[in-house]
Amino acid sequence: MSRKGNKLLDIPTGVTITINANIVNVAGPKGKLDIPFPNVINVKVENNKVQVLRTNDEKQTRMYHGTINSLIHNAIIGVTDGFLKKLHIEGVGYKASVSGNKFNLAIGFSHPVVLQIPQNVTVVCKTPTDIEISGFDKIVVGEFAAKIREIRKPEPYNGKGIMYVGEHVIRKVGKTAETAKK
């Protein structure tokens, strides 16, 4: 039995949800998202609540049941509050900046790294080492943050790199002259 899929989702004020041919349209003050779903799933909107139902009890259908419910829930949160990812850059001379719809990174390579900011995503650099990525689509915001982090992952010896705020990097002790003598 799917606990996640059986959860009823409340529709906040200002959010409209419509269902058109296996696509759930969620519109709110921050934007509009479309969530496709397979034929084995039914979505109902009644009394300001969204209910996701499955047509059979096969394993794949049960997996879709919880996934579609979570996607609709994330869309509702996204169009009302939005999502935010914070990154921090650690390292001497490492910095980031935004110019128009381009995100520029200087992180120890012989060339600057320039990334195109996705549509409906806002990137703010409060300081050259603190980055905030926000938007109403959780998937796009998370993917762009992961793409930035992937360029220079935090390394365990000096702690340099791009990391999420609050991420704990396990530090390693490097070679020392004491152990080399023995």
Coordinates of N, CA and C in Angstrom, one line a residue:
M1 N 0.8 -1.2 0.0 CA 0.0 0.0 0.0 C 0.9 1.2 0.0
S2 N 0.6 2.2 -0.9 CA 1.4 3.4 -1.0 C 0.9 4.4 0.0
R3 N 1.8 4.8 0.9 CA 1.5 5.8 1.9 C 1.6 7.2 1.2
K4 N 2.6 7.4 0.4 CA 2.8 8.7 -0.2 C 1.7 8.9 -1.3
G5 N 1.4 7.9 -2.0 CA 0.4 8.1 -3.1 C -1.0 8.3 -2.6
N6 N -1.4 7.8 -1.4 CA -2.7 7.9 -0.8 C -2.9 9.2 -0.1
K7 N -1.9 10.0 0.0 CA -2.0 11.3 0.8 C -2.8 12.3 -0.1
L8 N -3.8 12.9 0.5 CA -4.6 14.0 -0.1 C -3.8 15.3 -0.1
L9 N -3.7 16.0 -1.2 CA -3.0 17.2 -1.3 C -3.9 18.4 -1.2
D10 N -3.7 19.3 -0.3 CA -4.5 20.5 -0.2 C -4.1 21.5 -1.3
I11 N -5.1 22.2 -1.9 CA -4.8 23.3 -2.8 C -4.9 24.6 -2.1
P12 N -3.8 25.3 -2.0 CA -3.9 26.6 -1.4 C -4.6 27.7 -2.2
T13 N -5.0 28.8 -1.6 CA -5.6 29.9 -2.3 C -4.7 30.5 -3.3
G14 N -5.2 30.8 -4.5 CA -4.3 31.4 -5.5 C -3.8 30.3 -6.5
V15 N -4.0 29.1 -6.2 CA -3.5 28.0 -7.1 C -4.6 27.3 -7.8
T16 N -4.5 27.1 -9.1 CA -5.5 26.4 -9.9 C -4.9 25.2 -10.5
I17 N -5.7 24.1 -10.3 CA -5.2 22.8 -10.9 C -6.3 22.3 -11.9
T18 N -5.8 22.0 -13.1 CA -6.7 21.5 -14.1 C -6.1 20.2 -14.7
I19 N -6.9 19.3 -15.1 CA -6.4 18.0 -15.7 C -6.9 17.9 -17.1
N20 N -5.9 17.8 -18.1 CA -6.2 17.7 -19.5 C -5.5 16.6 -20.1
A21 N -6.1 15.5 -20.5 CA -5.6 14.4 -21.2 C -4.2 13.9 -20.6
N22 N -4.2 13.4 -19.4 CA -3.0 12.9 -18.8 C -1.9 13.9 -18.5
I23 N -2.3 15.1 -18.3 CA -1.4 16.2 -17.9 C -2.1 17.0 -16.8
V24 N -1.4 17.2 -15.7 CA -1.9 18.0 -14.6 C -1.3 19.4 -14.8
N25 N -2.1 20.4 -14.9 CA -1.6 21.8 -15.0 C -1.8 22.5 -13.7
V26 N -0.7 23.0 -13.1 CA -0.7 23.6 -11.8 C -0.2 25.1 -12.1
A27 N -1.1 26.0 -11.8 CA -0.8 27.5 -12.0 C -0.9 28.2 -10.7
G28 N 0.0 29.1 -10.4 CA 0.0 29.9 -9.2 C 0.6 31.2 -9.4
P29 N 0.8 32.0 -8.3 CA 1.4 33.3 -8.4 C 2.8 33.3 -9.0
K30 N 3.6 32.3 -8.8 CA 5.0 32.3 -9.3 C 5.2 31.7 -10.7
G31 N 4.2 30.9 -11.2 CA 4.4 30.4 -12.5 C 3.4 29.2 -12.8
K32 N 3.7 28.5 -13.8 CA 2.8 27.4 -14.3 C 3.6 26.2 -14.6
L33 N 3.2 25.0 -14.1 CA 3.9 23.8 -14.4 C 2.9 22.7 -14.9
D34 N 3.4 21.9 -15.8 CA 2.7 20.8 -16.4 C 3.3 19.5 -15.9
I35 N 2.5 18.6 -15.4 CA 3.0 17.3 -15.0 C 2.3 16.2 -15.7
P36 N 3.0 15.5 -16.6 CA 2.3 14.4 -17.3 C 2.3 13.1 -16.4
F37 N 1.2 12.3 -16.6 CA 1.1 11.1 -15.9 C 0.6 10.0 -16.8
P38 N 1.0 8.7 -16.5 CA 0.6 7.6 -17.4 C -0.9 7.2 -17.2
N39 N -1.4 6.4 -18.1 CA -2.8 6.0 -18.2 C -3.2 5.2 -17.0
V40 N -2.3 4.5 -16.3 CA -2.6 3.7 -15.2 C -2.9 4.5 -13.9
I41 N -2.7 5.8 -14.0 CA -3.0 6.7 -12.8 C -4.1 7.6 -13.1
N42 N -5.0 7.8 -12.2 CA -6.1 8.8 -12.3 C -5.9 9.9 -11.3
V43 N -6.1 11.2 -11.7 CA -6.0 12.3 -10.8 C -7.3 13.0 -10.7
K44 N -7.8 13.2 -9.4 CA -9.1 13.9 -9.2 C -8.9 15.1 -8.4
V45 N -9.7 16.2 -8.7 CA -9.7 17.4 -8.0 C -11.1 17.6 -7.4
E46 N -11.2 17.5 -6.1 CA -12.5 17.7 -5.5 C -12.4 18.4 -4.1
N47 N -13.2 19.3 -3.8 CA -13.3 20.0 -2.5 C -11.9 20.6 -2.1
N48 N -11.3 21.3 -3.1 CA -9.9 21.9 -2.8 C -8.9 20.9 -2.4
K49 N -9.0 19.7 -2.9 CA -8.0 18.6 -2.6 C -7.7 17.9 -3.9
V50 N -6.5 17.4 -4.0 CA -6.1 16.6 -5.1 C -5.9 15.2 -4.6
Q51 N -6.4 14.2 -5.4 CA -6.3 12.8 -5.0 C -5.7 12.0 -6.2
V52 N -4.7 11.2 -6.0 CA -4.1 10.4 -7.0 C -4.5 9.0 -6.8
L53 N -5.1 8.3 -7.8 CA -5.6 7.0 -7.7 C -4.9 6.1 -8.7
R54 N -4.8 4.8 -8.4 CA -4.2 3.9 -9.4 C -5.3 2.9 -9.9
T55 N -5.1 2.4 -11.1 CA -6.2 1.6 -11.7 C -5.9 0.1 -11.3
N56 N -4.7 -0.3 -11.1 CA -4.4 -1.7 -10.7 C -3.4 -1.7 -9.6
D57 N -3.0 -2.9 -9.2 CA -2.0 -3.1 -8.1 C -0.7 -3.7 -8.6
E58 N -0.3 -3.5 -9.8 CA 1.0 -4.0 -10.3 C 2.1 -3.1 -9.7
K59 N 3.3 -3.7 -9.7 CA 4.5 -3.0 -9.1 C 4.8 -1.7 -9.7
Q60 N 4.8 -1.6 -11.0 CA 5.1 -0.4 -11.7 C 4.0 0.7 -11.5
T61 N 2.8 0.3 -11.4 CA 1.7 1.2 -11.1 C 1.8 1.8 -9.7
R62 N 2.2 0.9 -8.8 CA 2.4 1.4 -7.4 C 3.5 2.4 -7.3
M63 N 4.6 2.2 -8.1 CA 5.7 3.2 -8.1 C 5.2 4.5 -8.7
Y64 N 4.5 4.4 -9.8 CA 4.0 5.7 -10.4 C 3.0 6.4 -9.4
H65 N 2.3 5.7 -8.6 CA 1.3 6.3 -7.7 C 2.0 7.3 -6.8
G66 N 3.0 6.9 -6.1 CA 3.7 7.8 -5.1 C 4.5 8.9 -5.9
T67 N 5.1 8.5 -7.0 CA 5.9 9.5 -7.7 C 5.0 10.7 -8.2
I68 N 3.9 10.3 -8.9 CA 3.0 11.4 -9.4 C 2.5 12.3 -8.3
N69 N 2.1 11.7 -7.1 CA 1.6 12.4 -6.0 C 2.7 13.4 -5.5
S70 N 4.0 12.9 -5.4 CA 5.1 13.8 -5.0 C 5.3 14.9 -6.0
L71 N 5.2 14.6 -7.3 CA 5.5 15.6 -8.3 C 4.4 16.7 -8.3
I72 N 3.2 16.3 -8.1 CA 2.1 17.3 -7.9 C 2.3 18.2 -6.7
H73 N 2.7 17.5 -5.6 CA 2.9 18.2 -4.3 C 4.0 19.2 -4.5
N74 N 5.1 18.8 -5.2 CA 6.3 19.8 -5.4 C 5.9 20.9 -6.3
A75 N 5.0 20.6 -7.3 CA 4.5 21.7 -8.2 C 3.7 22.7 -7.4
I76 N 2.8 22.2 -6.5 CA 2.0 23.2 -5.7 C 2.9 24.0 -4.8
I77 N 3.9 23.4 -4.2 CA 4.8 24.2 -3.4 C 5.6 25.2 -4.2
G78 N 6.0 24.8 -5.4 CA 6.8 25.6 -6.3 C 6.1 26.8 -6.8
V79 N 4.8 26.7 -7.2 CA 4.1 27.9 -7.7 C 3.6 28.8 -6.6
T80 N 3.7 28.4 -5.3 CA 3.3 29.3 -4.2 C 4.5 29.9 -3.6
D81 N 5.4 29.0 -3.1 CA 6.6 29.5 -2.4 C 7.9 29.5 -3.2
G82 N 8.1 28.6 -4.1 CA 9.3 28.5 -4.9 C 10.3 27.6 -4.1
F83 N 11.4 27.4 -4.8 CA 12.5 26.6 -4.2 C 13.8 27.3 -4.2
L84 N 14.7 27.1 -3.3 CA 15.9 27.8 -3.2 C 17.1 26.8 -2.8
K85 N 18.2 26.9 -3.6 CA 19.4 26.2 -3.3 C 20.5 27.2 -3.0
K86 N 21.3 27.0 -2.0 CA 22.4 27.9 -1.7 C 23.7 27.1 -1.8
L87 N 24.6 27.7 -2.5 CA 26.0 27.2 -2.7 C 27.0 28.1 -2.1
H88 N 28.1 27.5 -1.7 CA 29.2 28.3 -1.2 C 30.5 27.9 -1.9
I89 N 31.3 28.8 -2.3 CA 32.6 28.5 -2.9 C 33.7 28.7 -1.9
E90 N 34.6 27.8 -1.8 CA 35.7 27.8 -0.9 C 37.0 27.7 -1.7
G91 N 37.9 28.6 -1.6 CA 39.2 28.5 -2.2 C 39.8 29.9 -2.5
V92 N 41.1 30.0 -2.5 CA 41.7 31.3 -2.8 C 41.5 31.6 -4.2
G93 N 41.0 32.8 -4.5 CA 40.8 33.3 -5.8 C 39.5 32.7 -6.5
Y94 N 38.8 31.9 -5.9 CA 37.6 31.3 -6.4 C 36.4 32.3 -6.3
K95 N 35.7 32.6 -7.4 CA 34.6 33.6 -7.3 C 33.6 33.3 -8.4
A96 N 32.4 33.9 -8.2 CA 31.3 33.7 -9.1 C 30.7 35.1 -9.3
S97 N 30.0 35.2 -10.5 CA 29.3 36.4 -10.8 C 28.2 36.1 -11.8
V98 N 27.3 37.0 -11.9 CA 26.1 36.9 -12.8 C 26.1 38.1 -13.7
S99 N 26.0 37.9 -15.0 CA 25.9 39.0 -16.0 C 24.8 38.7 -17.0
G100 N 23.7 39.3 -16.9 CA 22.5 39.0 -17.7 C 22.0 37.6 -17.4
N101 N 22.0 36.7 -18.5 CA 21.6 35.3 -18.3 C 22.7 34.4 -18.3
K102 N 23.9 34.9 -18.0 CA 25.1 34.1 -18.0 C 25.7 34.0 -16.5
F103 N 26.1 32.8 -16.1 CA 26.7 32.7 -14.8 C 28.2 32.4 -15.0
N104 N 29.1 33.2 -14.4 CA 30.5 33.1 -14.6 C 31.2 32.6 -13.4
L105 N 32.1 31.6 -13.6 CA 32.8 31.1 -12.5 C 34.3 31.2 -12.8
A106 N 35.1 31.6 -11.8 CA 36.6 31.6 -11.8 C 37.0 30.7 -10.7
I107 N 37.3 29.5 -11.0 CA 37.6 28.5 -9.9 C 38.8 27.7 -10.2
G108 N 39.9 28.4 -10.6 CA 41.2 27.7 -10.7 C 41.5 27.1 -12.0
F109 N 40.6 27.2 -13.0 CA 41.0 26.7 -14.3 C 41.7 27.8 -15.1
S110 N 42.3 27.4 -16.2 CA 43.0 28.4 -17.0 C 42.0 29.3 -17.8
H111 N 40.8 29.0 -17.7 CA 39.7 29.7 -18.4 C 38.5 29.9 -17.5
P112 N 37.8 31.0 -17.7 CA 36.5 31.1 -16.9 C 35.5 30.1 -17.4
V113 N 34.7 29.7 -16.5 CA 33.6 28.8 -16.8 C 32.3 29.6 -16.9
V114 N 31.6 29.6 -18.1 CA 30.4 30.4 -18.3 C 29.3 29.4 -18.5
L115 N 28.2 29.5 -17.7 CA 27.0 28.7 -17.9 C 25.8 29.5 -18.2
Q116 N 24.9 29.0 -19.1 CA 23.7 29.6 -19.4 C 22.7 29.4 -18.3
I117 N 22.1 30.4 -17.7 CA 21.1 30.2 -16.7 C 19.8 29.8 -17.3
P118 N 19.2 28.7 -16.8 CA 17.9 28.2 -17.4 C 16.8 29.2 -17.3
Q119 N 15.8 29.1 -18.1 CA 14.6 29.9 -18.1 C 13.9 29.7 -16.8
N120 N 13.3 30.8 -16.2 CA 12.5 30.8 -15.0 C 13.4 30.4 -13.8
V121 N 14.7 30.6 -13.9 CA 15.6 30.4 -12.7 C 16.3 31.7 -12.5
T122 N 16.4 32.0 -11.2 CA 17.1 33.3 -10.8 C 18.4 32.9 -10.0
V123 N 19.5 33.5 -10.4 CA 20.7 33.2 -9.7 C 21.2 34.6 -9.2
V124 N 21.5 34.6 -7.9 CA 22.0 35.8 -7.2 C 23.3 35.5 -6.5
C125 N 24.3 36.3 -6.7 CA 25.6 36.2 -6.0 C 25.6 37.4 -5.0
K126 N 25.3 37.1 -3.7 CA 25.3 38.1 -2.7 C 26.8 38.5 -2.4
T127 N 27.7 37.6 -2.4 CA 29.1 37.9 -2.3 C 29.7 37.0 -3.4
P128 N 31.0 37.3 -3.8 CA 31.6 36.5 -4.8 C 31.7 35.0 -4.5
T129 N 31.4 34.6 -3.3 CA 31.5 33.2 -2.9 C 30.2 32.6 -2.4
D130 N 29.1 33.3 -2.4 CA 27.8 32.8 -2.0 C 26.8 32.9 -3.1
I131 N 26.2 31.8 -3.5 CA 25.3 31.7 -4.7 C 24.0 31.3 -4.2
E132 N 22.9 31.9 -4.6 CA 21.5 31.5 -4.4 C 20.8 31.2 -5.7
I133 N 20.3 30.0 -5.8 CA 19.6 29.7 -7.0 C 18.1 29.4 -6.7
S134 N 17.2 30.2 -7.3 CA 15.8 30.0 -6.9 C 14.9 29.9 -8.2
G135 N 13.8 29.3 -8.0 CA 12.8 29.1 -9.1 C 11.6 28.4 -8.6
F136 N 10.6 28.2 -9.5 CA 9.4 27.5 -9.1 C 9.4 26.0 -9.5
D137 N 10.4 25.6 -10.3 CA 10.4 24.2 -10.7 C 11.6 23.5 -9.9
K138 N 11.2 22.6 -9.0 CA 12.2 22.0 -8.1 C 13.3 21.2 -8.9
I139 N 12.9 20.6 -10.0 CA 13.8 19.8 -10.8 C 14.8 20.6 -11.5
V140 N 14.4 21.7 -12.1 CA 15.3 22.6 -12.8 C 16.3 23.3 -11.8
V141 N 15.8 23.7 -10.7 CA 16.6 24.4 -9.7 C 17.7 23.4 -9.2
G142 N 17.3 22.2 -8.8 CA 18.2 21.2 -8.3 C 19.2 20.8 -9.3
E143 N 18.8 20.6 -10.6 CA 19.7 20.2 -11.6 C 20.8 21.3 -11.9
F144 N 20.4 22.6 -11.9 CA 21.3 23.6 -12.2 C 22.3 23.8 -11.0
A145 N 21.8 23.6 -9.8 CA 22.7 23.6 -8.6 C 23.7 22.5 -8.7
A146 N 23.3 21.3 -9.0 CA 24.1 20.1 -9.1 C 25.2 20.3 -10.3
K147 N 24.7 21.0 -11.4 CA 25.6 21.2 -12.5 C 26.8 22.1 -12.1
I148 N 26.4 23.2 -11.3 CA 27.4 24.1 -10.8 C 28.4 23.4 -9.9
R149 N 27.9 22.6 -8.9 CA 28.7 21.9 -8.0 C 29.6 20.9 -8.6
E150 N 29.1 20.3 -9.7 CA 29.9 19.2 -10.4 C 31.2 19.8 -11.0
I151 N 31.2 21.1 -11.4 CA 32.4 21.7 -12.0 C 33.6 21.6 -11.1
R152 N 33.4 21.9 -9.8 CA 34.6 21.8 -8.9 C 34.0 21.3 -7.6
K153 N 33.9 19.9 -7.4 CA 33.4 19.3 -6.2 C 34.4 19.6 -5.0
P154 N 33.8 19.7 -3.8 CA 34.7 19.9 -2.7 C 35.7 18.7 -2.5
E155 N 37.0 19.1 -2.3 CA 37.9 18.0 -2.2 C 38.3 17.8 -0.7
P156 N 38.7 16.6 -0.3 CA 38.8 16.3 1.1 C 40.0 16.8 1.8
Y157 N 41.1 17.2 1.1 CA 42.3 17.5 1.7 C 42.4 19.0 2.1
N158 N 42.1 19.9 1.2 CA 42.1 21.3 1.6 C 40.7 21.9 1.8
G159 N 39.7 21.2 1.4 CA 38.3 21.7 1.5 C 37.9 22.7 0.4
K160 N 38.7 22.8 -0.6 CA 38.4 23.7 -1.7 C 37.3 23.1 -2.6
G161 N 36.5 24.0 -3.2 CA 35.5 23.6 -4.2 C 34.2 24.3 -3.9
I162 N 33.2 23.8 -4.7 CA 31.8 24.4 -4.6 C 31.0 23.4 -3.8
M163 N 30.3 23.8 -2.7 CA 29.5 22.9 -1.9 C 28.2 23.6 -1.5
Y164 N 27.2 22.8 -1.2 CA 26.0 23.3 -0.7 C 26.2 23.9 0.7
V165 N 25.4 24.9 1.0 CA 25.5 25.5 2.3 C 24.9 24.4 3.3
G166 N 25.7 24.2 4.4 CA 25.3 23.1 5.3 C 25.9 21.8 5.0
E167 N 26.5 21.6 3.9 CA 27.1 20.3 3.5 C 28.4 20.1 4.3
H168 N 28.5 18.9 4.9 CA 29.7 18.6 5.6 C 30.7 17.8 4.8
V169 N 31.9 18.3 4.6 CA 32.9 17.6 3.8 C 33.8 16.9 4.8
I170 N 33.9 15.6 4.6 CA 34.8 14.8 5.5 C 36.2 15.1 5.1
R171 N 37.0 15.6 6.0 CA 38.4 16.0 5.7 C 39.3 14.9 6.0
K172 N 40.4 14.8 5.1 CA 41.4 13.7 5.3 C 42.7 14.4 5.7
V173 N 43.5 13.6 6.4 CA 44.8 14.1 6.8 C 45.8 13.7 5.7
G174 N 46.5 14.6 5.2 CA 47.5 14.4 4.1 C 48.7 13.7 4.6
K175 N 49.7 13.5 3.8 CA 51.0 12.9 4.1 C 51.7 13.9 5.0
T176 N 52.4 13.4 6.0 CA 53.2 14.3 6.8 C 54.7 13.8 6.8
A177 N 55.6 14.6 7.2 CA 57.0 14.2 7.2 C 57.3 13.2 8.3
E178 N 56.5 13.2 9.3 CA 56.7 12.2 10.4 C 56.4 10.8 9.9
T179 N 55.4 10.6 9.2 CA 55.1 9.2 8.7 C 56.0 8.8 7.6
A180 N 56.5 9.7 6.8 CA 57.4 9.4 5.7 C 58.8 8.9 6.2
K181 N 59.2 9.3 7.4 CA 60.5 8.9 8.0 C 60.5 7.4 8.5
K182 N 59.3 6.9 8.9 CA 59.3 5.6 9.4 C 59.2 4.5 8.4

